[in-house]
GROMACS .gro file of C-alpha atoms in nm:
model
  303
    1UNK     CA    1  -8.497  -3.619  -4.796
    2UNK     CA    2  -8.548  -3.588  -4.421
    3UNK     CA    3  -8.293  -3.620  -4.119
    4UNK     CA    4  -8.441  -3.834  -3.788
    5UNK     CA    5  -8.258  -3.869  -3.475
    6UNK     CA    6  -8.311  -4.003  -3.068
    7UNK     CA    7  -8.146  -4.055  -2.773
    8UNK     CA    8  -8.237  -4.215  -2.505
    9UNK     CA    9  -8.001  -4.183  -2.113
   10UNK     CA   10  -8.002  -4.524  -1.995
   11UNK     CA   11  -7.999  -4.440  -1.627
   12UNK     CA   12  -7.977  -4.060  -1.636
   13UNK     CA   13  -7.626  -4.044  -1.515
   14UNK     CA   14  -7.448  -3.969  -1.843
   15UNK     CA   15  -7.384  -3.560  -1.818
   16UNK     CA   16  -7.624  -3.465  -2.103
   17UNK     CA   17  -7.932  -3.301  -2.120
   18UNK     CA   18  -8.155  -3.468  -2.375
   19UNK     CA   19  -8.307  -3.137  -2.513
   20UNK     CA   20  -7.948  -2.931  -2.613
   21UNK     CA   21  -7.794  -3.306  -2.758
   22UNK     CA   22  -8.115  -3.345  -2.992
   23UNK     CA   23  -8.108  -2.976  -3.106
   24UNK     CA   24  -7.724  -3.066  -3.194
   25UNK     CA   25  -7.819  -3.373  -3.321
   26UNK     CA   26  -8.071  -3.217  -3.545
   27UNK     CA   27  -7.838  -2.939  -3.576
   28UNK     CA   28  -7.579  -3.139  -3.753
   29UNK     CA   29  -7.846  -3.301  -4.081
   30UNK     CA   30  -7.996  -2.968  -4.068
   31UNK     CA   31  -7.905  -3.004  -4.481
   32UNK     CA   32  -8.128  -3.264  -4.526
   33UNK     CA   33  -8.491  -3.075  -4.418
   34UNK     CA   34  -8.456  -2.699  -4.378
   35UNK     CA   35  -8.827  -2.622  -4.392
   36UNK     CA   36  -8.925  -2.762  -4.022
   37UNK     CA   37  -8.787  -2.904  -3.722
   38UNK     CA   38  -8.964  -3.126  -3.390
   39UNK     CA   39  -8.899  -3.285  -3.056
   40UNK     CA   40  -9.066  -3.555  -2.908
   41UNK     CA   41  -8.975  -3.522  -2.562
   42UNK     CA   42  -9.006  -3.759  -2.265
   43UNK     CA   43  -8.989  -3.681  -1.915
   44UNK     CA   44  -9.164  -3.841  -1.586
   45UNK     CA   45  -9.584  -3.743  -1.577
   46UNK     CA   46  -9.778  -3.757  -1.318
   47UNK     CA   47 -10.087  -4.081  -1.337
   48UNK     CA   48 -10.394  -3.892  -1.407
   49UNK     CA   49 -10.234  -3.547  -1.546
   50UNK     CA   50 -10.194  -3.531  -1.934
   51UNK     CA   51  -9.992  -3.297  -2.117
   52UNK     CA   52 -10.121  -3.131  -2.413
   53UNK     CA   53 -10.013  -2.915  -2.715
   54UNK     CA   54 -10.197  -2.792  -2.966
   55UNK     CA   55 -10.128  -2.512  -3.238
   56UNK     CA   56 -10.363  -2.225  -3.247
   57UNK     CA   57 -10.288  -1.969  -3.438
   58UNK     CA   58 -10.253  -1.637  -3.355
   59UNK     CA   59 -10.492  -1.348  -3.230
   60UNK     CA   60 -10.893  -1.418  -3.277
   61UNK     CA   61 -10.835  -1.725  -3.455
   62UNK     CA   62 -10.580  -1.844  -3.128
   63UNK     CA   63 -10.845  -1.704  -2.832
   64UNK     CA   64 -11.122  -1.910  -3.087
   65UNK     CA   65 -10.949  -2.247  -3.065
   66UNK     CA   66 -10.855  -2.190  -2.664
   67UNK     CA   67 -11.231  -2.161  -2.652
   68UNK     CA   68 -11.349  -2.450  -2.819
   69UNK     CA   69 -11.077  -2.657  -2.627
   70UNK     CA   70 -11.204  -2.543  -2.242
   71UNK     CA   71 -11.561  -2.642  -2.389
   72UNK     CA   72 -11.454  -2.968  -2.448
   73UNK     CA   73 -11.223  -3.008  -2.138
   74UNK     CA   74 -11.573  -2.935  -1.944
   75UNK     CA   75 -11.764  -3.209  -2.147
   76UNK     CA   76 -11.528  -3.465  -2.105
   77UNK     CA   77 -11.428  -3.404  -1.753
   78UNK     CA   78 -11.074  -3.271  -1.812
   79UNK     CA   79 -10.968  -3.006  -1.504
   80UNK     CA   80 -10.706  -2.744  -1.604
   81UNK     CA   81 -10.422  -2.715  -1.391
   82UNK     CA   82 -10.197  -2.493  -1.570
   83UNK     CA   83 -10.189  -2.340  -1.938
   84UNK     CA   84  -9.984  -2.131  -2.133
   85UNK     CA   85  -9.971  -2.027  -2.518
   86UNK     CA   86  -9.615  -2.006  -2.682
   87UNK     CA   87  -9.622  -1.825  -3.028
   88UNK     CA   88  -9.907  -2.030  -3.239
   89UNK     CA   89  -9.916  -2.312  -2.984
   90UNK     CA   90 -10.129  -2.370  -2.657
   91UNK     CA   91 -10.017  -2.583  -2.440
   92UNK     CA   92 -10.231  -2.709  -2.112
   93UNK     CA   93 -10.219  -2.996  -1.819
   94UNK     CA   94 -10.506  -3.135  -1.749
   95UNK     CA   95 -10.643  -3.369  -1.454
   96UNK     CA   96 -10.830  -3.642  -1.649
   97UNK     CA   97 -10.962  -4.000  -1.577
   98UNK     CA   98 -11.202  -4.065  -1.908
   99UNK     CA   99 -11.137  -4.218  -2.201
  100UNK     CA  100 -10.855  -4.128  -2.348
  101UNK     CA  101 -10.864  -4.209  -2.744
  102UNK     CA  102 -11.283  -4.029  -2.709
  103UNK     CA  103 -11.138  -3.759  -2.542
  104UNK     CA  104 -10.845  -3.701  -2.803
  105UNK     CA  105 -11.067  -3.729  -3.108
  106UNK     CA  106 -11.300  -3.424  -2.989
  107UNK     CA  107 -11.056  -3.206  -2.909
  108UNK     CA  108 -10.904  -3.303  -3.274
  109UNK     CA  109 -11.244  -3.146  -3.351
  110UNK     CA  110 -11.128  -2.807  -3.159
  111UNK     CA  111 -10.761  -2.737  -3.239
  112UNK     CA  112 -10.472  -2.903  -3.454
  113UNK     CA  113 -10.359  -3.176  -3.176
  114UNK     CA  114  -9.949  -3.128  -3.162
  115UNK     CA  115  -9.961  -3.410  -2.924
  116UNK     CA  116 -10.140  -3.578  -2.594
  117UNK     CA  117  -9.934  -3.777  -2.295
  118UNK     CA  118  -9.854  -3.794  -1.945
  119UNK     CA  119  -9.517  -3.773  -2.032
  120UNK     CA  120  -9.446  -3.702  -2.386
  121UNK     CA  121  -9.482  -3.336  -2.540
  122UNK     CA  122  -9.403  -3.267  -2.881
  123UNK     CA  123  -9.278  -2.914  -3.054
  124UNK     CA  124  -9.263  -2.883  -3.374
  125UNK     CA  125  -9.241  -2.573  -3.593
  126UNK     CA  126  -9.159  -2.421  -3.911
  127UNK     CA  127  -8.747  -2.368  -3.945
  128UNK     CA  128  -8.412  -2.509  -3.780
  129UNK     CA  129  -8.357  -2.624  -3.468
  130UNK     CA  130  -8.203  -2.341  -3.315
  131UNK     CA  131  -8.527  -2.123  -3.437
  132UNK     CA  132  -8.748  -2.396  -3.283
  133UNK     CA  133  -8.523  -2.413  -2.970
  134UNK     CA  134  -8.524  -1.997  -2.974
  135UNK     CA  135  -8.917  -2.006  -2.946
  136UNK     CA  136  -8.958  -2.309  -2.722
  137UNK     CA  137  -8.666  -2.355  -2.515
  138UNK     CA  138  -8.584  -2.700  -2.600
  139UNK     CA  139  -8.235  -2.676  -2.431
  140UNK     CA  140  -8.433  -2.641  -2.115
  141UNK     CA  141  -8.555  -3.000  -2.113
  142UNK     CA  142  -8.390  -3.288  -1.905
  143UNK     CA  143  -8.588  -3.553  -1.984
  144UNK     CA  144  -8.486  -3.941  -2.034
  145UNK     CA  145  -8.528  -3.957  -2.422
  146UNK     CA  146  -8.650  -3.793  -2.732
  147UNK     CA  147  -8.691  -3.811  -3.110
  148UNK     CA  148  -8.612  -3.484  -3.344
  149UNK     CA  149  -8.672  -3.513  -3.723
  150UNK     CA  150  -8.574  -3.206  -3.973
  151UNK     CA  151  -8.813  -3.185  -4.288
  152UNK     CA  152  -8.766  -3.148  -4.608
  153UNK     CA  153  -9.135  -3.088  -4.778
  154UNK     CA  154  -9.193  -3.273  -5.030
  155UNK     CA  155  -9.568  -3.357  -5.088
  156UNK     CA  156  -9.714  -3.086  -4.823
  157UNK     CA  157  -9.733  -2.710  -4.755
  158UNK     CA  158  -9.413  -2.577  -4.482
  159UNK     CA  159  -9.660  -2.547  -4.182
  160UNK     CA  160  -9.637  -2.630  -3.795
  161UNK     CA  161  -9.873  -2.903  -3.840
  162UNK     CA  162  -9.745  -3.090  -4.153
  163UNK     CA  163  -9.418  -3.107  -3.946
  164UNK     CA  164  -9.243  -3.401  -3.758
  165UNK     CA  165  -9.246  -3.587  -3.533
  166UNK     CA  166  -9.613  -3.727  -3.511
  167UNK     CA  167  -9.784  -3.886  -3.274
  168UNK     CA  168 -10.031  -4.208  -3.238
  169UNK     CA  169 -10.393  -4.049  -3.275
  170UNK     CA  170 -10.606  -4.176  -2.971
  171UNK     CA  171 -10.295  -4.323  -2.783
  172UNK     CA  172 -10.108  -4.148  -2.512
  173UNK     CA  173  -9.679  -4.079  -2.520
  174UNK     CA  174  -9.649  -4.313  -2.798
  175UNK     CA  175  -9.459  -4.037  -3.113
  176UNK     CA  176  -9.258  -4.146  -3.460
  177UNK     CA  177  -9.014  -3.991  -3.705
  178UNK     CA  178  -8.968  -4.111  -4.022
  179UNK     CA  179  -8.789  -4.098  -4.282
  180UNK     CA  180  -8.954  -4.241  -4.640
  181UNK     CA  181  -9.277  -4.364  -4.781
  182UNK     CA  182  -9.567  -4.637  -4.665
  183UNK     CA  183  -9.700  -4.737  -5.023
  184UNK     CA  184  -9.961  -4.923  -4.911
  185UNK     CA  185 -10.044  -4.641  -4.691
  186UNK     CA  186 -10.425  -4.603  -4.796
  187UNK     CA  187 -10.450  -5.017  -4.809
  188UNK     CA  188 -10.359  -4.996  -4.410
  189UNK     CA  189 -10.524  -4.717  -4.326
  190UNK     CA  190 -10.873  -4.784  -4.419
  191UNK     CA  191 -10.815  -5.140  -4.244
  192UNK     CA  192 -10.756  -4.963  -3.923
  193UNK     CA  193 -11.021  -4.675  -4.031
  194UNK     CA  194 -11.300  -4.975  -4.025
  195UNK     CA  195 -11.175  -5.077  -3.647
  196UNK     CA  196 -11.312  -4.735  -3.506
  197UNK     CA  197 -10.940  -4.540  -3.536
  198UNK     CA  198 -10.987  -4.200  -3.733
  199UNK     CA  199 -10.647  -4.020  -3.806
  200UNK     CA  200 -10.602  -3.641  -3.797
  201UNK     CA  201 -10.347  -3.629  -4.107
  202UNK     CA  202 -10.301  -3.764  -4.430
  203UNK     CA  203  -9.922  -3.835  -4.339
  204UNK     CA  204  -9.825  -4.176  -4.324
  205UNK     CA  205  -9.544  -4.137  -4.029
  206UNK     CA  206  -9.935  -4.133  -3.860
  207UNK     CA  207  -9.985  -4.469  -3.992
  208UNK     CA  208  -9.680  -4.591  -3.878
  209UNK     CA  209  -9.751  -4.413  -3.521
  210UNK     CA  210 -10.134  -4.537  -3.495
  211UNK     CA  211 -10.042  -4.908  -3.646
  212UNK     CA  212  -9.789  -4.935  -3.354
  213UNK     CA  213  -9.962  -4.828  -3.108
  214UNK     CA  214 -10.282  -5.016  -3.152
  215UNK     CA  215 -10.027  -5.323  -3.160
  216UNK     CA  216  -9.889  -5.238  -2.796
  217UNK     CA  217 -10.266  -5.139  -2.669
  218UNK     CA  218 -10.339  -5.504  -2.737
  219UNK     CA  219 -10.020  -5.630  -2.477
  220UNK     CA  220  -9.769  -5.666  -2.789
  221UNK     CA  221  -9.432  -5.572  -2.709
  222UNK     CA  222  -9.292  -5.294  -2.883
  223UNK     CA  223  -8.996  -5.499  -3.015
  224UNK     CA  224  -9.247  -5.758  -3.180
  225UNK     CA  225  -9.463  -5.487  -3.321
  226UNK     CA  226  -9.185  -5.344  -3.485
  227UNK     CA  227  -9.096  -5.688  -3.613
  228UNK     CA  228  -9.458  -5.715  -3.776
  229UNK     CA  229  -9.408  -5.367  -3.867
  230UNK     CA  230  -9.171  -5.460  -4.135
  231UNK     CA  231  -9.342  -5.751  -4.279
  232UNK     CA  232  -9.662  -5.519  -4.298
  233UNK     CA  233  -9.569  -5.204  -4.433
  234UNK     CA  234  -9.460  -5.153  -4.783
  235UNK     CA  235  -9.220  -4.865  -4.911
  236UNK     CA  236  -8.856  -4.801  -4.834
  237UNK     CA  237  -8.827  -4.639  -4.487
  238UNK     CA  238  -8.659  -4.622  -4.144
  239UNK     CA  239  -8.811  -4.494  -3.826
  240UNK     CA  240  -8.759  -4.435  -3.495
  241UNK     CA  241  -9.078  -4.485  -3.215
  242UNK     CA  242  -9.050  -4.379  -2.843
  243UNK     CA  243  -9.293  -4.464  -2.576
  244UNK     CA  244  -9.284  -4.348  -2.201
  245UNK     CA  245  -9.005  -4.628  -2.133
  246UNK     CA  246  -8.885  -4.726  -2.477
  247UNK     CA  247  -8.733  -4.602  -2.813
  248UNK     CA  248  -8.693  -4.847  -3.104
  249UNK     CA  249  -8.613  -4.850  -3.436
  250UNK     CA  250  -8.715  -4.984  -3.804
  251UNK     CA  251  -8.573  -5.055  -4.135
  252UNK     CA  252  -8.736  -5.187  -4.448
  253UNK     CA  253  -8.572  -5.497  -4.640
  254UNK     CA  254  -8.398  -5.282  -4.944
  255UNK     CA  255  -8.229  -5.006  -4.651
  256UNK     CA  256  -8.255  -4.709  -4.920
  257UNK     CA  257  -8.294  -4.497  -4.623
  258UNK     CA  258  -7.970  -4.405  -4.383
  259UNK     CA  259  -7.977  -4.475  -3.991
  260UNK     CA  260  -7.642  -4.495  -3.822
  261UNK     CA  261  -7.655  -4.568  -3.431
  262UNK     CA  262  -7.381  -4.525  -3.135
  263UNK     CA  263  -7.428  -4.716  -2.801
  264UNK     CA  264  -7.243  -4.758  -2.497
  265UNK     CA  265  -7.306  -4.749  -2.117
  266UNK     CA  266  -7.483  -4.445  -2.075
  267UNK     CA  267  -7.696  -4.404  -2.398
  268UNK     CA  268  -7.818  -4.505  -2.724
  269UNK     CA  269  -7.822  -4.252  -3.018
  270UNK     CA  270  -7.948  -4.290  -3.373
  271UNK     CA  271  -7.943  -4.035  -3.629
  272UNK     CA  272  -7.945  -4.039  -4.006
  273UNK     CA  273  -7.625  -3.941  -4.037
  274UNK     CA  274  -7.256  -3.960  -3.830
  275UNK     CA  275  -7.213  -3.634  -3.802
  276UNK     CA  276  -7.519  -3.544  -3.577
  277UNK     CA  277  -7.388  -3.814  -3.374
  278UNK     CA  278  -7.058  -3.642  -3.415
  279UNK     CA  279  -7.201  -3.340  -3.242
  280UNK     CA  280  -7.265  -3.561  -2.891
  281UNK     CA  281  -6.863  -3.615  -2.819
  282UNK     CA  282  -6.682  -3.367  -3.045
  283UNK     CA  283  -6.338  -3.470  -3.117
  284UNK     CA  284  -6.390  -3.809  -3.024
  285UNK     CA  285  -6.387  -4.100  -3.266
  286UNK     CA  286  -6.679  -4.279  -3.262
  287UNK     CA  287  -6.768  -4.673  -3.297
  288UNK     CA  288  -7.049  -4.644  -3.496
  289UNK     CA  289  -7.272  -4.905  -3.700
  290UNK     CA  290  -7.557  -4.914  -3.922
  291UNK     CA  291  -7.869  -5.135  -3.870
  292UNK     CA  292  -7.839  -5.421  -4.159
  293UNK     CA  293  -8.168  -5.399  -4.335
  294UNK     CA  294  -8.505  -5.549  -4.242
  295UNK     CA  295  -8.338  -5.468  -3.888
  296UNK     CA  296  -8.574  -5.375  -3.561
  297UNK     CA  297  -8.477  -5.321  -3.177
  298UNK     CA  298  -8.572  -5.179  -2.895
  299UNK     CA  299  -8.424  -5.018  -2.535
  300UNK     CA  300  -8.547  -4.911  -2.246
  301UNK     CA  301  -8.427  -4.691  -1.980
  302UNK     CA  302  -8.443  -4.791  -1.603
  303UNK     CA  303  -8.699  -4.706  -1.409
   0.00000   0.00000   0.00000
């Protein structure tokens, strides 16, 4: 059992700041994954900069990794503008024009990738979302949209890097949460294993990530590849998927797994349960719904 949730401000005018309504969000199905908590958090890049997190470690093992990154920033033509580590995590901007799914596969090679974008940064780490917020500031962030998931482990260790969200391997600001299991998980990923994609985790919230992605790097609209998504994948899941622009959702034909969604003028929130929506106008009754199953959409925000 896992809680997701994402928001995303329609045209920024609403009077909330993305980072403090996702760590109430999260906050409020903090019962349904104790072990970890992550943001996915969107907010305008710069063309040609990339943000990028990574988790380290600590001491030796954390100066080590730093290292081995810099070493491959110089081989791939990736200039440092500014860099900073945050407990186990390093996190750097770098000016880069090269090949971007290259480029994130050897510095897989370095450090544990948290996640690469011009203007997507994930944090992720072991605990709630106030201990994630008290190490990372999360309330501090005024981006457009974001995704949060709280995780319950289940068939992995309670470690920064087995925790959500995830994002696309080899694709820039594309990130997932998910709640559920891909059965034919192995099936799809050796089919996009054989295409040249490698994959950095055995989770399949990766899958889901990587599958999509590959779909929009090919001029597929998110919307459609979420449509295919669902005749593709089997299991009993729902996910949410953001992009620099976009967030979208996905439900499986049986809907074993709980999404509930609030929309009006300003924003659209999802969450696994009402009462992290609850948290976002307390005191105010809400007109909710739930996605029927084998449900997809998508929004954007304007630009």
């Amino acid at each position: 059992m896992c809680g997701i949730a994402g928001i995303l401000l329609k045209n920024g005018d609403s009077g909330i700041d993305t980072g403090t309504a996702l760590i109430d969000m999260l906050d409020g199905c903090q019962h349904r994954g104790p072990d970890s908590t992550g943001f996915a958090l969107y907010e305008s890049g710069e063309e040609g900069q990339l943000k990028l997190r990574f988790h380290v470690g600590s001491d030796n093992e954390a100066g080590d990794a730093v290292a081995a990154l810099k070493a491959v920033f110089d081989e791939h033509g990736a200039e440092v503008i500014e860099e900073e580590r945050i407990a186990g995590s390093y996190r750097v901007v770098v000016r880069f024009s090269g090949d971007l799914q290259k480029f994130s596969y050897a510095v897989e090679h370095a450090a544990k990738v948290v996640s690469i974008g011009e203007s997507l940064e994930i944090v992720k780490d072991v605990g709630g979302a106030h201990d994630v917020d008290d190490t990372y500031d999360v309330h501090l962030f005024r981006g457009s949209h974001g995704l949060g998931h709280v995780r319950l482990a289940t068939e992995s260790d309670v470690k920064p890097e087995a925790s959500h969200p995830f994002w696309a391997t080899g694709f820039a600001d594309v990130a997932i949460v998910h709640n559920g299991q891909i059965t034919n998980y192995w099936k799809m990923r050796r089919r996009l294993e054989r295409r040249g994609f490698a994959f950095a985790t055995d989770n399949d919230s990766e899958l889901i990530a990587v599958y999509l992605a590959d779909k929009m790097n090919q001029g597929i609209p998110l919307k459609d590849s979420l449509a295919s998504s669902i005749d593709d994948m089997d299991g009993t899941f729902s996910f949410l998927v953001s992009t620099r622009d976009e967030i979208g959702y996905a439900k499986d034909r049986l809907a074993a797994k709980p999404m509930i969604m609030f929309e009006n003028d300003d924003l659209i929130a999802i969450a696994s349960e009402e009462v992290s929506l609850n948290r976002l106008f307390p005191g105010r009754a809400l007109d909710t719904r739930e996605p029927p199953p084998g449900s997809y959409r998508t929004w954007s925000r304007s630009i």
